[in-house]
Coordinates of N, CA, C and O in Angstrom, one line a residue:
X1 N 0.8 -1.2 0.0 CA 0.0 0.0 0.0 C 0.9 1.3 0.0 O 2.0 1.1 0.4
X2 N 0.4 2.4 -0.4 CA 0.9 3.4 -0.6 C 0.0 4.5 0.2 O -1.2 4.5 0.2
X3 N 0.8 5.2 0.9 CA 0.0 6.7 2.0 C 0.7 7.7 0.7 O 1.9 7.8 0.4
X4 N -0.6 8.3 0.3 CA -1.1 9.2 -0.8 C -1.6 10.4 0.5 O -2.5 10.2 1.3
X5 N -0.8 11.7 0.3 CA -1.1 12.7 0.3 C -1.1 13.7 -1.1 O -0.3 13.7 -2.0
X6 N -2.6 14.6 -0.8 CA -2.4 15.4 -1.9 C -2.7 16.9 -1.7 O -3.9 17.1 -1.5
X7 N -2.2 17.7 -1.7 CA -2.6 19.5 -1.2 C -2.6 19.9 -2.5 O -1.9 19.6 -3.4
X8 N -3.8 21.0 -2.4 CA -3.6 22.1 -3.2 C -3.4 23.5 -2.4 O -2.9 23.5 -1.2
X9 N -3.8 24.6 -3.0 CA -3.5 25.6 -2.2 C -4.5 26.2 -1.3 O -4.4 27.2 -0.7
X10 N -5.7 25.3 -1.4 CA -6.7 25.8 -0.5 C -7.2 24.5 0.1 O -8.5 24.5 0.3
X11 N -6.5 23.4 0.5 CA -7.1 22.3 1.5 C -5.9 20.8 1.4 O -4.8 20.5 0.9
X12 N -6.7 20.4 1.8 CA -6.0 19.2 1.5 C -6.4 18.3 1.1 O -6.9 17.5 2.0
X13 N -6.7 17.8 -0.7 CA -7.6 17.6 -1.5 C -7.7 15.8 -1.0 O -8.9 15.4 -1.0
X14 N -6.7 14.7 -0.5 CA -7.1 13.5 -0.1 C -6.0 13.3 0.5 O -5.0 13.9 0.2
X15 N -6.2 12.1 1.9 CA -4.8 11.5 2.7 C -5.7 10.6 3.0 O -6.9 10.7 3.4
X16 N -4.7 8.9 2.8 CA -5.7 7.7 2.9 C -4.3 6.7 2.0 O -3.7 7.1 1.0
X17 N -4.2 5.8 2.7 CA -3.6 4.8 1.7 C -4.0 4.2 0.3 O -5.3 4.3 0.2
X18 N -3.5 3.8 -0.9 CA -3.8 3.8 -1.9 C -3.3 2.4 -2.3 O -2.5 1.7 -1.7
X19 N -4.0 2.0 -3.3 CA -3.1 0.8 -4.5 C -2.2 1.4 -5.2 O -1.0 1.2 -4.9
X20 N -2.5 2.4 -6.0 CA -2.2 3.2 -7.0 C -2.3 4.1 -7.4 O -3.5 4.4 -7.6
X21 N -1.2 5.3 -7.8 CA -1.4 6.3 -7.9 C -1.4 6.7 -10.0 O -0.9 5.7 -10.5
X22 N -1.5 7.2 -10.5 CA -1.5 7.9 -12.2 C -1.5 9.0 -11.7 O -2.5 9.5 -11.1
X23 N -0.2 9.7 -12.3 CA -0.1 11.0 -12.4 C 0.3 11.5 -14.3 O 0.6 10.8 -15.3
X24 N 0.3 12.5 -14.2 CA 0.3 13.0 -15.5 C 1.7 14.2 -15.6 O 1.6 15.4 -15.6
X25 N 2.7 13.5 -15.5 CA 4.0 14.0 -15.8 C 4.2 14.5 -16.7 O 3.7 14.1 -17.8
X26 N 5.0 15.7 -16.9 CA 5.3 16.3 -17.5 C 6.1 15.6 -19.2 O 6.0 15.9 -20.4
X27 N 6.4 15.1 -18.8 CA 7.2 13.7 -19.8 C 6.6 12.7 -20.3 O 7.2 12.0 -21.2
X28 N 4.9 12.4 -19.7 CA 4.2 11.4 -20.1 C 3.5 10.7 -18.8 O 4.0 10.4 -17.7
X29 N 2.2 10.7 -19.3 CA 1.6 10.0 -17.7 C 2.7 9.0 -17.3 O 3.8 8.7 -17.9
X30 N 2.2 8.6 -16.0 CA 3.2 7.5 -15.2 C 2.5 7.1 -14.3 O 1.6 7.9 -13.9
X31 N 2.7 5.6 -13.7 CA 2.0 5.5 -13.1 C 2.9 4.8 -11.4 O 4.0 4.2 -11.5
X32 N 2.1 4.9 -9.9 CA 3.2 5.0 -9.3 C 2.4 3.6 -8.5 O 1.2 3.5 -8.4
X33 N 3.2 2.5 -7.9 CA 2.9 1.1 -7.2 C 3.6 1.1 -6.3 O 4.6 1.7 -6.2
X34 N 3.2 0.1 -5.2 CA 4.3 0.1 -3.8 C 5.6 -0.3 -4.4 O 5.6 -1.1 -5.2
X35 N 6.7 0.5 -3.9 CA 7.7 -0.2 -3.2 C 9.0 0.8 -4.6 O 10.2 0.8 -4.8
X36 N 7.7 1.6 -5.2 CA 8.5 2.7 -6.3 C 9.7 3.3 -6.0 O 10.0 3.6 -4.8
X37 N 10.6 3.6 -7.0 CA 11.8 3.9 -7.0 C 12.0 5.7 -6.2 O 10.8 6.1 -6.4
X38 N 12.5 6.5 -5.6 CA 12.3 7.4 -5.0 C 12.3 8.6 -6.4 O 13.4 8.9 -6.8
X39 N 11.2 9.3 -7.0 CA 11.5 10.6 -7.2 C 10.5 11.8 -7.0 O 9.5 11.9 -6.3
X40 N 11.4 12.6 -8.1 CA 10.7 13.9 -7.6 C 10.2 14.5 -9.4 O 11.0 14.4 -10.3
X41 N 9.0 14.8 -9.6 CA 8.7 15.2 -10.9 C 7.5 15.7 -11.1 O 6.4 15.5 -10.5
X42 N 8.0 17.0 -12.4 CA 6.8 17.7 -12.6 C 5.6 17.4 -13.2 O 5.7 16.7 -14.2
X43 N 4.3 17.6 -12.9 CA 3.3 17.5 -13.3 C 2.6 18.7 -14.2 O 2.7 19.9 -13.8
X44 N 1.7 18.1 -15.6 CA 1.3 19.1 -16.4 C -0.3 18.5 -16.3 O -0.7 17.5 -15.7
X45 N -1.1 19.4 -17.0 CA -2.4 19.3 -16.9 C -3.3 18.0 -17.3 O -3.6 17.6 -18.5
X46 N -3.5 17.5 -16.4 CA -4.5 16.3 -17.0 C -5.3 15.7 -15.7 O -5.9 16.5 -15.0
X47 N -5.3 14.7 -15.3 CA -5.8 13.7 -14.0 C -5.0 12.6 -13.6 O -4.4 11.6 -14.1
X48 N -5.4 13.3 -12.3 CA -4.8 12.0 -11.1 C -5.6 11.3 -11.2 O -6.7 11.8 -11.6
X49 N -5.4 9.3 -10.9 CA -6.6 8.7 -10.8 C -5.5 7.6 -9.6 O -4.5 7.0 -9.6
X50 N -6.8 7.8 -8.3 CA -6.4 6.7 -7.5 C -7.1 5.8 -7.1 O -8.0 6.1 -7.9
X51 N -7.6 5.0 -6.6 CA -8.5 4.0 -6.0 C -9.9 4.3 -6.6 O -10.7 4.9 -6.0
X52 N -10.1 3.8 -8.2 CA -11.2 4.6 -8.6 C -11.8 6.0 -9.0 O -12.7 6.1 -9.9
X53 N -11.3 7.2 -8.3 CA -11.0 8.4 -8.1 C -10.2 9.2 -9.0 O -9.1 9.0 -9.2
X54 N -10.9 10.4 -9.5 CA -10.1 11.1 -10.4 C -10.1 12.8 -9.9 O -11.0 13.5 -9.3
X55 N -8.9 13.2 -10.4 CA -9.1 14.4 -9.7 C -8.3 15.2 -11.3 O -7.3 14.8 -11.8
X56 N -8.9 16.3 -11.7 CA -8.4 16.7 -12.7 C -7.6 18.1 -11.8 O -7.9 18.7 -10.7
X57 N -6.4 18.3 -12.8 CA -5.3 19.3 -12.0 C -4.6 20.1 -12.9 O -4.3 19.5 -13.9
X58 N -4.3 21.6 -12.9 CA -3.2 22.1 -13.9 C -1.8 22.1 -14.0 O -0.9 22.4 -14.8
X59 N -2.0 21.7 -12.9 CA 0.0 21.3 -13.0 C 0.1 21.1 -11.4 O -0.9 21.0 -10.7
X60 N 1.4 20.9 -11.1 CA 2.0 20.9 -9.8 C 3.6 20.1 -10.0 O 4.4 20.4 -10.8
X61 N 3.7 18.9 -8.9 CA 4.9 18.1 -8.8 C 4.3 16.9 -7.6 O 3.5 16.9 -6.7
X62 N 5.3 16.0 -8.3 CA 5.2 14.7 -7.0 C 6.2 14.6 -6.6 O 7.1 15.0 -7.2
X63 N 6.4 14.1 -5.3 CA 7.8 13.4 -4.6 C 7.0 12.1 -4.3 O 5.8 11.9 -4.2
X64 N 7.9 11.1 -4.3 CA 7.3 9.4 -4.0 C 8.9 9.0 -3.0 O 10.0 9.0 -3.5
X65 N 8.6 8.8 -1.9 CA 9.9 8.1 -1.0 C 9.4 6.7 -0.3 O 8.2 6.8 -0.2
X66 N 9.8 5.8 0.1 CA 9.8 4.9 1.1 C 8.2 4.5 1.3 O 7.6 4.2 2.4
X67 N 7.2 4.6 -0.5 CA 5.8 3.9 -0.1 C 5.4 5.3 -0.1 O 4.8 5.4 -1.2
X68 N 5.5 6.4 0.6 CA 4.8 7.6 0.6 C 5.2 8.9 -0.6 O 6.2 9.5 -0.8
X69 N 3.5 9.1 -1.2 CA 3.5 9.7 -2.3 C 3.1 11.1 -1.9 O 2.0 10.9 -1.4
X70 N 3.3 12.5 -1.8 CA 3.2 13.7 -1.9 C 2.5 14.5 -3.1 O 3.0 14.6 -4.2
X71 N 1.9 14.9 -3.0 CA 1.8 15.7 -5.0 C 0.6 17.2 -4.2 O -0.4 17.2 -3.5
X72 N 1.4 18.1 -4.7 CA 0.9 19.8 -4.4 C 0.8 20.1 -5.8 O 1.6 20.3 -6.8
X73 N -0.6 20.1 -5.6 CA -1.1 20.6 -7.5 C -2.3 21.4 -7.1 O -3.0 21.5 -6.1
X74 N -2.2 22.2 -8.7 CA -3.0 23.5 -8.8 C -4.4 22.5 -9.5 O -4.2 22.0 -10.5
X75 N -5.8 22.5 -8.6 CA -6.7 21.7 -8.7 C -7.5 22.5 -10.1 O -7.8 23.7 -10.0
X76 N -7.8 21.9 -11.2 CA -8.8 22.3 -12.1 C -10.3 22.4 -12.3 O -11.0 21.4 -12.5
X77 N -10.8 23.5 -12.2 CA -12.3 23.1 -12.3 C -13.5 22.5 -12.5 O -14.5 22.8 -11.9

């Protein structure tokens, strides 16, 4: 399992363990699973999708370390 936090700049859009995280990288969606390699990368406009769940976003960045996923994105309407 993966502990998924996600902020934007006015809350704290989800915190809750996950399967899986899809983010939309700057470089090409990606997608993130336990036990992921450690980075840090930018995010461009598209959707997160975790446990069923989608959240559309304009950009931001992830960090992923030790199982725990971070991502501060600018939420889309």
């Amino acid at each position: 399992m993966l502990k998924l936090k996600i902020v934007s700049p006015e809350k704290i859009e989800y915190t809750g363990e996950v399967e899986r995280v899809v983010v939309p990288g700057t470089q090409g969606q990606f997608e993130i699973l336990t036990n992921h390699a450690p980075i840090i990368s930018t995010l461009q406009k598209g959707v997160v999708e975790f446990d069923g769940q989608q959240l559309p976003i304009l950009g931001g960045f992830v960090e992923v370390q030790k199982n725990e996923v971070s991502l501060c994105v600018e939420k889309s309407e």
